[in-house]
Short mmCIF file of C-alpha atoms in Angstrom, two decimals:
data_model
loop_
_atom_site.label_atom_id
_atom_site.label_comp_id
_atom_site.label_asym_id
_atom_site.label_seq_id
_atom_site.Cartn_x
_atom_site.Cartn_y
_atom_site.Cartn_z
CA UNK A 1292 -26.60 -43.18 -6.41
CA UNK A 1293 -26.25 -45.88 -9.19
CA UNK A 1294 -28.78 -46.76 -11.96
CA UNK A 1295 -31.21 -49.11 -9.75
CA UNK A 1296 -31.86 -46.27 -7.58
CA UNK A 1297 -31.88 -43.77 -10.13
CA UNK A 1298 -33.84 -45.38 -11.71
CA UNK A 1299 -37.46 -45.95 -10.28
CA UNK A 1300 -36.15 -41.67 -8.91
CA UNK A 1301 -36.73 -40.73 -12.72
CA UNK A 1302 -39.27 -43.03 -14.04
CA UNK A 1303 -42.87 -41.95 -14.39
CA UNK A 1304 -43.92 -43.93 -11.27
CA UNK A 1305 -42.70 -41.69 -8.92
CA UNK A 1306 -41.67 -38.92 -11.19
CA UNK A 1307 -38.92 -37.24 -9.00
CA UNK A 1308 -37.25 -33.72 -10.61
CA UNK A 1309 -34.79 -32.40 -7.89
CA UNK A 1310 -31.67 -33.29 -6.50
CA UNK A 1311 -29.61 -32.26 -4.04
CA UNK A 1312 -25.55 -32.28 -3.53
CA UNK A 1313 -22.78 -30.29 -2.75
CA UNK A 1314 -18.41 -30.51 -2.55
CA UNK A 1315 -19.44 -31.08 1.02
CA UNK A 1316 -20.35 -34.73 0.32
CA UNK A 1317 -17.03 -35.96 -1.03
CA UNK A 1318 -17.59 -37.53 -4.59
CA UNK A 1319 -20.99 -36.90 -4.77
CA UNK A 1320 -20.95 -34.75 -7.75
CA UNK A 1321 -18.90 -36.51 -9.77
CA UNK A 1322 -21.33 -39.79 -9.31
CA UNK A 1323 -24.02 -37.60 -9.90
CA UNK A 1324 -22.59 -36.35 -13.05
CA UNK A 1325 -21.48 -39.71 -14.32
CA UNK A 1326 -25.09 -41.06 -13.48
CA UNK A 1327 -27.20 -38.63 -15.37
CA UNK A 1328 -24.56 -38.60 -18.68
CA UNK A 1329 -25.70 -42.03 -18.84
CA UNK A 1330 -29.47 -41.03 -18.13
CA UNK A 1331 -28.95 -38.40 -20.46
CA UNK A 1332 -31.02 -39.78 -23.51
CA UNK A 1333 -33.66 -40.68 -21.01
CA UNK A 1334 -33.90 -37.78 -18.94
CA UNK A 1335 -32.73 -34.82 -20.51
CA UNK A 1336 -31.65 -31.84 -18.47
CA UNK A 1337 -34.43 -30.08 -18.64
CA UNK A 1338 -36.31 -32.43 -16.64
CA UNK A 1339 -34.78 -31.75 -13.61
CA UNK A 1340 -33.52 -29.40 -11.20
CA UNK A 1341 -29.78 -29.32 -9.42
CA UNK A 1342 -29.01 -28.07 -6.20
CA UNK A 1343 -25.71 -27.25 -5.20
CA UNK A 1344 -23.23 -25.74 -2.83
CA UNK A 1345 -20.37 -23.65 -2.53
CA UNK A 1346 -17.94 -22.19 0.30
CA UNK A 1347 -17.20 -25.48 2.37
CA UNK A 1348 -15.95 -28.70 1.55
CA UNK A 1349 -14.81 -30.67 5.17
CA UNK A 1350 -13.92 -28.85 7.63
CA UNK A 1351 -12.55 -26.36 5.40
CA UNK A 1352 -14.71 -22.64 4.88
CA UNK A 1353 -13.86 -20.27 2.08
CA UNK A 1354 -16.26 -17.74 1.10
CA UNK A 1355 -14.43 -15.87 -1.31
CA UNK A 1356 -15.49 -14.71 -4.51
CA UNK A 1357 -13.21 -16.25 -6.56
CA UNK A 1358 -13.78 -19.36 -4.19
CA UNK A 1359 -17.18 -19.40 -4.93
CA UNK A 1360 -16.99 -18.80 -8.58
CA UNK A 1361 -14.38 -21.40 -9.06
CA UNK A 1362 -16.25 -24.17 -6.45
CA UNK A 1363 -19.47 -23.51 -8.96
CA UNK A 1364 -17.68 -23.62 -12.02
CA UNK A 1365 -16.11 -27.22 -10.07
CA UNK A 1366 -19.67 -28.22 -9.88
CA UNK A 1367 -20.68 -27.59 -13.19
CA UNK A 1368 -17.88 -29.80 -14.94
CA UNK A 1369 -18.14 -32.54 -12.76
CA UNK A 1370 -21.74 -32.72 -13.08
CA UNK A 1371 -21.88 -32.07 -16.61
CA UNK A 1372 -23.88 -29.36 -17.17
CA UNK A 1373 -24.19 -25.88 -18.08
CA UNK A 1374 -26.00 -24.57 -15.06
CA UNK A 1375 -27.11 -24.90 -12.09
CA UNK A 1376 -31.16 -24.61 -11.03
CA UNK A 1377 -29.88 -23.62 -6.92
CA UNK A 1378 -26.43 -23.07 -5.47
CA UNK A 1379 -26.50 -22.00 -1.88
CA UNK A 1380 -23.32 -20.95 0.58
CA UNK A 1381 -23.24 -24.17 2.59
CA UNK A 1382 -23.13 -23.69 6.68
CA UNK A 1383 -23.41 -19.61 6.83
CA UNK A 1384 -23.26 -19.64 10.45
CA UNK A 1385 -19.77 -20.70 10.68
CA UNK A 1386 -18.78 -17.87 8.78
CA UNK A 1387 -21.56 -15.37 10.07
CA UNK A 1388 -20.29 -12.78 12.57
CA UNK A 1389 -20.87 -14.38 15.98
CA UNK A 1390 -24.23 -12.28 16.80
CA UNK A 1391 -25.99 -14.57 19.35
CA UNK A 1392 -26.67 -15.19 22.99
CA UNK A 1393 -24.65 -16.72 25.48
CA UNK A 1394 -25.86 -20.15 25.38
CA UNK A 1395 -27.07 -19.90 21.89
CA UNK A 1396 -28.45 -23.45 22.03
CA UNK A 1397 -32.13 -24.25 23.06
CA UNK A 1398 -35.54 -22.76 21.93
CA UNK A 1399 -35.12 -20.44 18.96
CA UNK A 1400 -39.12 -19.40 19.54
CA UNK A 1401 -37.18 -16.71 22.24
CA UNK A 1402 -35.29 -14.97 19.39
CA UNK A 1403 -39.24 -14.15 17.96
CA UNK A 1404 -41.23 -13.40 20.87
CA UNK A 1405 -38.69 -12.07 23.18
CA UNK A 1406 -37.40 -8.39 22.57
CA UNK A 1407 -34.03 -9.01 24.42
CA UNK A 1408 -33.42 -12.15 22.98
CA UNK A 1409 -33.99 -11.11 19.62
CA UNK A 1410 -31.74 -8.01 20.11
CA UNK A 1411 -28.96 -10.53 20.93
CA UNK A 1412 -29.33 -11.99 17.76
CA UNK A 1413 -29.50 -8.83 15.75
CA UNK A 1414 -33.03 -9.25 15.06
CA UNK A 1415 -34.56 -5.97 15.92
CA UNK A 1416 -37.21 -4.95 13.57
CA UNK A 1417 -37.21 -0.96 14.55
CA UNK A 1418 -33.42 -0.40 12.76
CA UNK A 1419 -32.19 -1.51 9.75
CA UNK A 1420 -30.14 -4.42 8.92
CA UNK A 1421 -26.36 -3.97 8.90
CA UNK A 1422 -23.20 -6.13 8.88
CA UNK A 1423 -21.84 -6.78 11.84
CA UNK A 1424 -18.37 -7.82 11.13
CA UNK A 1425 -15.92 -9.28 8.50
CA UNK A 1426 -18.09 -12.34 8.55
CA UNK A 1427 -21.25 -10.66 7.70
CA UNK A 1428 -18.86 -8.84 4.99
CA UNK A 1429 -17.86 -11.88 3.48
CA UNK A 1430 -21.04 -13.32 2.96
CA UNK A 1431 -22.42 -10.54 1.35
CA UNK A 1432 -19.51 -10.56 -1.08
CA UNK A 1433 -20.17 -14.37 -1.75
CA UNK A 1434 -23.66 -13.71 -2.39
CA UNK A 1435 -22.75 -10.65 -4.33
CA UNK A 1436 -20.31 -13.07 -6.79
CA UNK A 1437 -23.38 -15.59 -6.97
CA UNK A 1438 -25.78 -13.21 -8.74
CA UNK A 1439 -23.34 -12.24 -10.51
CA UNK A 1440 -23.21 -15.92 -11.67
CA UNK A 1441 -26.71 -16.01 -11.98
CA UNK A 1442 -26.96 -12.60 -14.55
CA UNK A 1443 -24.54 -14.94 -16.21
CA UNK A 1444 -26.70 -17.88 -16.48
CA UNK A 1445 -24.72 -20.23 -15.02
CA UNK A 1446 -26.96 -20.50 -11.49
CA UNK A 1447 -30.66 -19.58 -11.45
CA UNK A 1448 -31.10 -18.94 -7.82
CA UNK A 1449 -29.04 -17.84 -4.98
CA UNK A 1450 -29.57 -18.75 -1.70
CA UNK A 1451 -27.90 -19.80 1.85
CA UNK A 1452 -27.99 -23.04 3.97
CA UNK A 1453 -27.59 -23.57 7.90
CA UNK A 1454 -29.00 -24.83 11.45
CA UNK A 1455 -29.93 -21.70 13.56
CA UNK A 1456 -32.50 -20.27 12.36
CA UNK A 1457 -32.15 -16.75 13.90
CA UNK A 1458 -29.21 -16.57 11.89
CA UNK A 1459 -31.04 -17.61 8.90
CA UNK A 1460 -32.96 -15.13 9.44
CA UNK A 1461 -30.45 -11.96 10.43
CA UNK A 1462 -28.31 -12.58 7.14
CA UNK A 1463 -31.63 -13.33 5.14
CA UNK A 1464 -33.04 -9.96 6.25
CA UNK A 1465 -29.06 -8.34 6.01
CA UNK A 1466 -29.22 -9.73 2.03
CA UNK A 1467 -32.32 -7.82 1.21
CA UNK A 1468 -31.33 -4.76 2.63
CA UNK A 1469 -28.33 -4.30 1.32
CA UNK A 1470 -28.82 -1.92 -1.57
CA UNK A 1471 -26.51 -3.55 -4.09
CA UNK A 1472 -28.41 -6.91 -3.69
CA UNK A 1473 -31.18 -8.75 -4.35
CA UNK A 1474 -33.25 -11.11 -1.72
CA UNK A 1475 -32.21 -14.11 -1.45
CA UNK A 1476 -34.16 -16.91 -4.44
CA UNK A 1477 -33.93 -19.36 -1.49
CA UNK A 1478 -33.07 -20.59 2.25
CA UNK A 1479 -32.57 -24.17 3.15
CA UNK A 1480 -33.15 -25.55 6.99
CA UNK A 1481 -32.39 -28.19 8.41
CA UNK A 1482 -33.73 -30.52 11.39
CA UNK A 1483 -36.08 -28.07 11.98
CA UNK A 1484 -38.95 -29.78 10.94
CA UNK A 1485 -38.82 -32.98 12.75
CA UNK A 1486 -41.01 -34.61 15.26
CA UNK A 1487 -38.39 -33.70 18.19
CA UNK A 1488 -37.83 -29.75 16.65
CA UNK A 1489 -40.68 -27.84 14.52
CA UNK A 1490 -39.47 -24.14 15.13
CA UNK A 1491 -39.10 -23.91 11.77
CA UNK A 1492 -43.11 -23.21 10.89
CA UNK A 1493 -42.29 -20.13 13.47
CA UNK A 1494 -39.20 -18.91 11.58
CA UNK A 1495 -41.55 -19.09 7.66
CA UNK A 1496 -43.11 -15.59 7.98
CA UNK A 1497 -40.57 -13.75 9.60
CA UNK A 1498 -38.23 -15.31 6.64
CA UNK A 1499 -41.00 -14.45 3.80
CA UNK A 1500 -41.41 -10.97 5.35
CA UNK A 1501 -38.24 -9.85 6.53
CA UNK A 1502 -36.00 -11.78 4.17
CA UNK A 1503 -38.17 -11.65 1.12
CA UNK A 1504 -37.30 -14.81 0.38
CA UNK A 1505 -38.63 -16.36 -2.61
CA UNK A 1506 -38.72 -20.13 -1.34
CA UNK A 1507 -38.09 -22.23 1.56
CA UNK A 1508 -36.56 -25.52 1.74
CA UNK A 1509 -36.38 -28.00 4.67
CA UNK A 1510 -34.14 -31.10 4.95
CA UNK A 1511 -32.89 -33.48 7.35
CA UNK A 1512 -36.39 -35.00 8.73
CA UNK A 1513 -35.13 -36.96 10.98
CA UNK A 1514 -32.53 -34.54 12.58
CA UNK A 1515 -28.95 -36.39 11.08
CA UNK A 1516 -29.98 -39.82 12.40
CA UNK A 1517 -31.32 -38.83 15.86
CA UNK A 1518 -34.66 -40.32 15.05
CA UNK A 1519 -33.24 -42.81 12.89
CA UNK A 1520 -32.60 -46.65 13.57
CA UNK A 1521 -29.49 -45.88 13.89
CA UNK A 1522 -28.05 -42.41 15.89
CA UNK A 1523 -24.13 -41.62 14.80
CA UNK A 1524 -21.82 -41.54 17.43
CA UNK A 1525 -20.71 -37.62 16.62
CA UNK A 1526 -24.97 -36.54 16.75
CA UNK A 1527 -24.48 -33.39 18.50
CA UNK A 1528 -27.50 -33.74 20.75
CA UNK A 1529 -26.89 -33.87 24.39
CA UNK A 1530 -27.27 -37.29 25.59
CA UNK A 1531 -30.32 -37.07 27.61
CA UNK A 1532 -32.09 -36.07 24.18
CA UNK A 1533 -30.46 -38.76 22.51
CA UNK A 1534 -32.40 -41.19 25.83
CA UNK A 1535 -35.66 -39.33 25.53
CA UNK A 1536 -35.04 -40.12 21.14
CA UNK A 1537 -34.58 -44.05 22.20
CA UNK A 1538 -37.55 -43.54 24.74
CA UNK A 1539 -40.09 -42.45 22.16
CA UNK A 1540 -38.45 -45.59 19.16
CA UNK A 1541 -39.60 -47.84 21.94
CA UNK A 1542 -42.66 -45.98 22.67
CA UNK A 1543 -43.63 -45.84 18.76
CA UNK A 1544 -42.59 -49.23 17.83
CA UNK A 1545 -45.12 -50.84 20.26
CA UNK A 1546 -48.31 -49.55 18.77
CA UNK A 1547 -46.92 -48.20 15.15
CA UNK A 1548 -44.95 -51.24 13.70
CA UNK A 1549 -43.67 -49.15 10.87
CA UNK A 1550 -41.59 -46.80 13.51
CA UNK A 1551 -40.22 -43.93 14.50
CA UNK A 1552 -38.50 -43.30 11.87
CA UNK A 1553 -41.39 -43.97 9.06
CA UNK A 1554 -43.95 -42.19 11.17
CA UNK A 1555 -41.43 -38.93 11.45
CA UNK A 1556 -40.49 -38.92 7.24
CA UNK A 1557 -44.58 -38.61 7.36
CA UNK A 1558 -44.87 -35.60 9.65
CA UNK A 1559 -42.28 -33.71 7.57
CA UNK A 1560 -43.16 -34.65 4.53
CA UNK A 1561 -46.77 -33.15 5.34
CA UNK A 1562 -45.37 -29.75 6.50
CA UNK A 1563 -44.21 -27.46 6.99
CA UNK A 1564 -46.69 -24.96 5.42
CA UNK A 1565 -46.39 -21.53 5.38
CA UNK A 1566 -49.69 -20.82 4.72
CA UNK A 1567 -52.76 -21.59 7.21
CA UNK A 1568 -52.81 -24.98 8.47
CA UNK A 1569 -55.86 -25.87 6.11
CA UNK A 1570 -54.02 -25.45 3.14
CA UNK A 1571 -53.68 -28.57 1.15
CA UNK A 1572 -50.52 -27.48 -0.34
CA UNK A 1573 -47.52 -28.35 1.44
CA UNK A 1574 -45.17 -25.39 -0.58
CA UNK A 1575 -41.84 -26.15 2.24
CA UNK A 1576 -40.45 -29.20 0.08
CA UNK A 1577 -38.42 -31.37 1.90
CA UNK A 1578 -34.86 -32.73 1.30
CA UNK A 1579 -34.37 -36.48 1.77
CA UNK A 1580 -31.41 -38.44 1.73
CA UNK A 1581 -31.73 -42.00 0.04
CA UNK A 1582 -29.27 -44.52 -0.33
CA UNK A 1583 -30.87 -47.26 -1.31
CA UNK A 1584 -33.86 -48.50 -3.58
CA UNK A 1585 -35.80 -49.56 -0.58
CA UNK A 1586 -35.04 -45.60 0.58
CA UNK A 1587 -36.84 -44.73 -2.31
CA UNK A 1588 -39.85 -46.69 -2.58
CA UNK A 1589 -40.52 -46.08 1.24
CA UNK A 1590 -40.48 -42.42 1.48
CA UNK A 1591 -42.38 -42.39 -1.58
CA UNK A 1592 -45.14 -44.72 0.14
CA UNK A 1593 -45.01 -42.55 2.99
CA UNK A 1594 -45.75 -39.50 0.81
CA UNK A 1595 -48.98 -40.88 -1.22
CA UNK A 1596 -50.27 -41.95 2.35
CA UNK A 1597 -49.46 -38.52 3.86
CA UNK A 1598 -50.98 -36.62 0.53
CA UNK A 1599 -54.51 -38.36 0.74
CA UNK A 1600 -56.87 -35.65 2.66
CA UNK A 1601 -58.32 -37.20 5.37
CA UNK A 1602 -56.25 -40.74 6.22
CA UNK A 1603 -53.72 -38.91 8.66
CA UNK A 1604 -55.19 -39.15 11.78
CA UNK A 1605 -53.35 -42.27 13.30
CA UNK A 1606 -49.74 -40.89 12.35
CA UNK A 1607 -51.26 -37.11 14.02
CA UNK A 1608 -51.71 -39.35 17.29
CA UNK A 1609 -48.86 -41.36 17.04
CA UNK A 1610 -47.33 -38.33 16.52
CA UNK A 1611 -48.86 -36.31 19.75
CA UNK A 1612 -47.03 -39.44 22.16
CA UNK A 1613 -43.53 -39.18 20.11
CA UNK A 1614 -43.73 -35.40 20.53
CA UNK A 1615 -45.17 -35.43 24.13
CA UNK A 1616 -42.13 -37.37 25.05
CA UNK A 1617 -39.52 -35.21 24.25
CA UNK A 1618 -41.70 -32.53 25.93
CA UNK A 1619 -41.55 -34.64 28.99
CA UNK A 1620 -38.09 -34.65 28.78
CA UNK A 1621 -37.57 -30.82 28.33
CA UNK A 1622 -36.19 -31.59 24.54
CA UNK A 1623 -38.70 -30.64 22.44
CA UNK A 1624 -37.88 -27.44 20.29
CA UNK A 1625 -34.15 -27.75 21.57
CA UNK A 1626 -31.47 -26.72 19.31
CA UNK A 1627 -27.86 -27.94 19.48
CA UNK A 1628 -25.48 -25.00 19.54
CA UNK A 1629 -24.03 -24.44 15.71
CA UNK A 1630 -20.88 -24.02 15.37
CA UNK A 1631 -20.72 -26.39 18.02
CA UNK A 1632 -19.42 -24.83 21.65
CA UNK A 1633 -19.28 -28.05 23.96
CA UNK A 1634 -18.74 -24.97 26.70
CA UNK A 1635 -21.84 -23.12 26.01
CA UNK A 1636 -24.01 -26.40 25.73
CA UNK A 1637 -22.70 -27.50 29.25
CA UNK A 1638 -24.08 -23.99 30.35
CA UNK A 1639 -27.30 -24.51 29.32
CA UNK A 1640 -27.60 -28.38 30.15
CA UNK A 1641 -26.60 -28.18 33.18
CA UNK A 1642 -28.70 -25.15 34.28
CA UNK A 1643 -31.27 -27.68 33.51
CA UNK A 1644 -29.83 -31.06 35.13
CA UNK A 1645 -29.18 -32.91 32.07
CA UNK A 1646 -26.51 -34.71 30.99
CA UNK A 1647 -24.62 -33.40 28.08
CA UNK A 1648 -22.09 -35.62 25.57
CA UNK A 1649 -18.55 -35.62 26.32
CA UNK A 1650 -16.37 -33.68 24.48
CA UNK A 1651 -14.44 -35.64 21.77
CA UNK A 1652 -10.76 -36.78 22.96
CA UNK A 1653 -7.92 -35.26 21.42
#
């Protein structure tokens, strides 16, 4: 982020409060830091809020306390400040005990409406929550350093990060039972509120309920690139969901010349809402990365068109033939498996006859 981006971010035009980063994103924090000293006259701290993370950076997990203390107390110096408005333990599930399914990849709507399924993923609502291993144990002593952090004032809400939402879920609902805890200020999701995967409008009063949780974020609209212009070669999707993802660009592109990619920032950026569905209060905000100015001043179009009552109903039936496409295809509300498990994707794909990337060479 430099000052041309920051910029029209800050200014009154589209008035713009909350950013998001993490040691995860290589120098991002120390950019950020640099950029806002220099805003700092401008756009005083107070004027915004900081998200953060702690326990990964790479490939690399560490969920220790004094890991997490010292990756926050990282944070604050190279960003400059004295505190930080959300830190969250980034990618819980791939320190989570493994308490899943076998494939745990496809639709996560089975770990809430099926009692089996949701007894595989230690979701059953007659017994209380308990750890289920020295993963489980580990995150509840990095969470247990974090609000420690927080009674200190140097983080004013807790929270956790991750892909499956079941998981979400278990360790949300684990948190708020454990008696020398407190719920859980916040969960962040990711590509689950996209135009190919919505299951996360399922998973919002289960996580209010069960986890207690304070407030919901979603990020990643259009699923790390997959309904982007352009997909990266290591998307996890399965390559016939990658097809059916081209399919639906072509599909869109014919009768919406803005594009897939415009028209699914749009359906996010309306929902998810976890109250009814006439609400005009969209209370799920959504995380979106921007790298450019252009970034900025499109997603902020998108969002004044989106916001006006009334003036959606092309994008809803645009939207209907992107999502009826990947139902076609037997992709919509398919989740990847996270961690990745190339073996227990093959199971599933191939029970169904699709085609499944190849594993990365060594």
């Amino acid at each position: 982020m430099d000052r041309d981006i920051a910029n029209p971010i800050f200014s009154d035009r589209y008035g713009i409060r909350f950013i998001d980063t993490s040691p995860h994103y290589g120098q991002s924090e120390s950019v950020l830091g640099a950029l806002l000293q220099r805003l700092s006259t401008e756009f005083p701290r107070s004027s915004y809020k900081l998200m953060s993370k702690c326990g990964r950076e790479g490939k690399e997990f560490d969920y220790s306390p004094e890991n997490v203390r010292a990756s926050v107390m990282r944070s604050l110096k190279r960003i400059g400040t004295s505190y930080l408005d959300f830190v969250l333990l980034h990618d819980i599930e791939f320190v989570a005990s493994p308490v899943w399914p076998i494939p745990y990849c496809g639709d996560f709507e089975r770990a809430l409406v099926d009692p089996r399924t949701r007894g595989e993923w230690g979701l059953d609502w007659e017994k209380p929550a308990r750890p289920w291993g020295k993963g489980d144990d580990t995150i509840l002593a990095a969470i247990n350093e974090l609000q420690k952090m927080k009674e200190e004032g140097l983080v004013r809400a807790v929270g956790i990060s991750g892909y499956p939402l079941p998981t979400l879920l278990r360790i949300g609902r684990l948190i708020a039972q454990t008696p020398y805890l407190r719920p859980l200020d916040c969960i962040l999701s990711y590509s689950h509120t996209t135009l190919q995967n919505n299951r996360l409008e399922m998973y919002l009063g289960p996580l209010l309920t069960h986890g207690q949780v304070r407030q919901i974020f979603t990020a990643s609209p259009l699923s790390m690139g997959l309904l982007g212009p352009n997909r990266p070669s290591w998307h996890p999707a399965p390559l016939d969901m990658v097809e059916a993802s081209r399919v639906a660009q072509t599909s869109i592109s014919a009768t919406f010349p803005e594009g897939l990619p415009n028209l699914a920032l749009g359906f996010c950026l309306r929902r998810p809402k976890s109250h009814a569905e006439t609400s005009p209060y969209n209370d799920v905000p959504t995380v979106v990365g921007l790298s450019t100015v252009n970034e900025v001043h499109e997603v902020m179009s998108i969002w004044r068109e989106v916001s006006i009552p009334g003036t959606n109903t092309m994008r809803k039936s645009k939207e209907d033939v992107a999502r009826s496409i990947f139902q076609a295809a037997g992709w919509v509300n398919w989740s990847w498996s996270s961690p990745p498990n190339a073996d227990f994707d093959r199971l599933a794909v191939d029970q169904l006859g699709r085609r499944l990337r190849a594993p990365p060479k060594q």
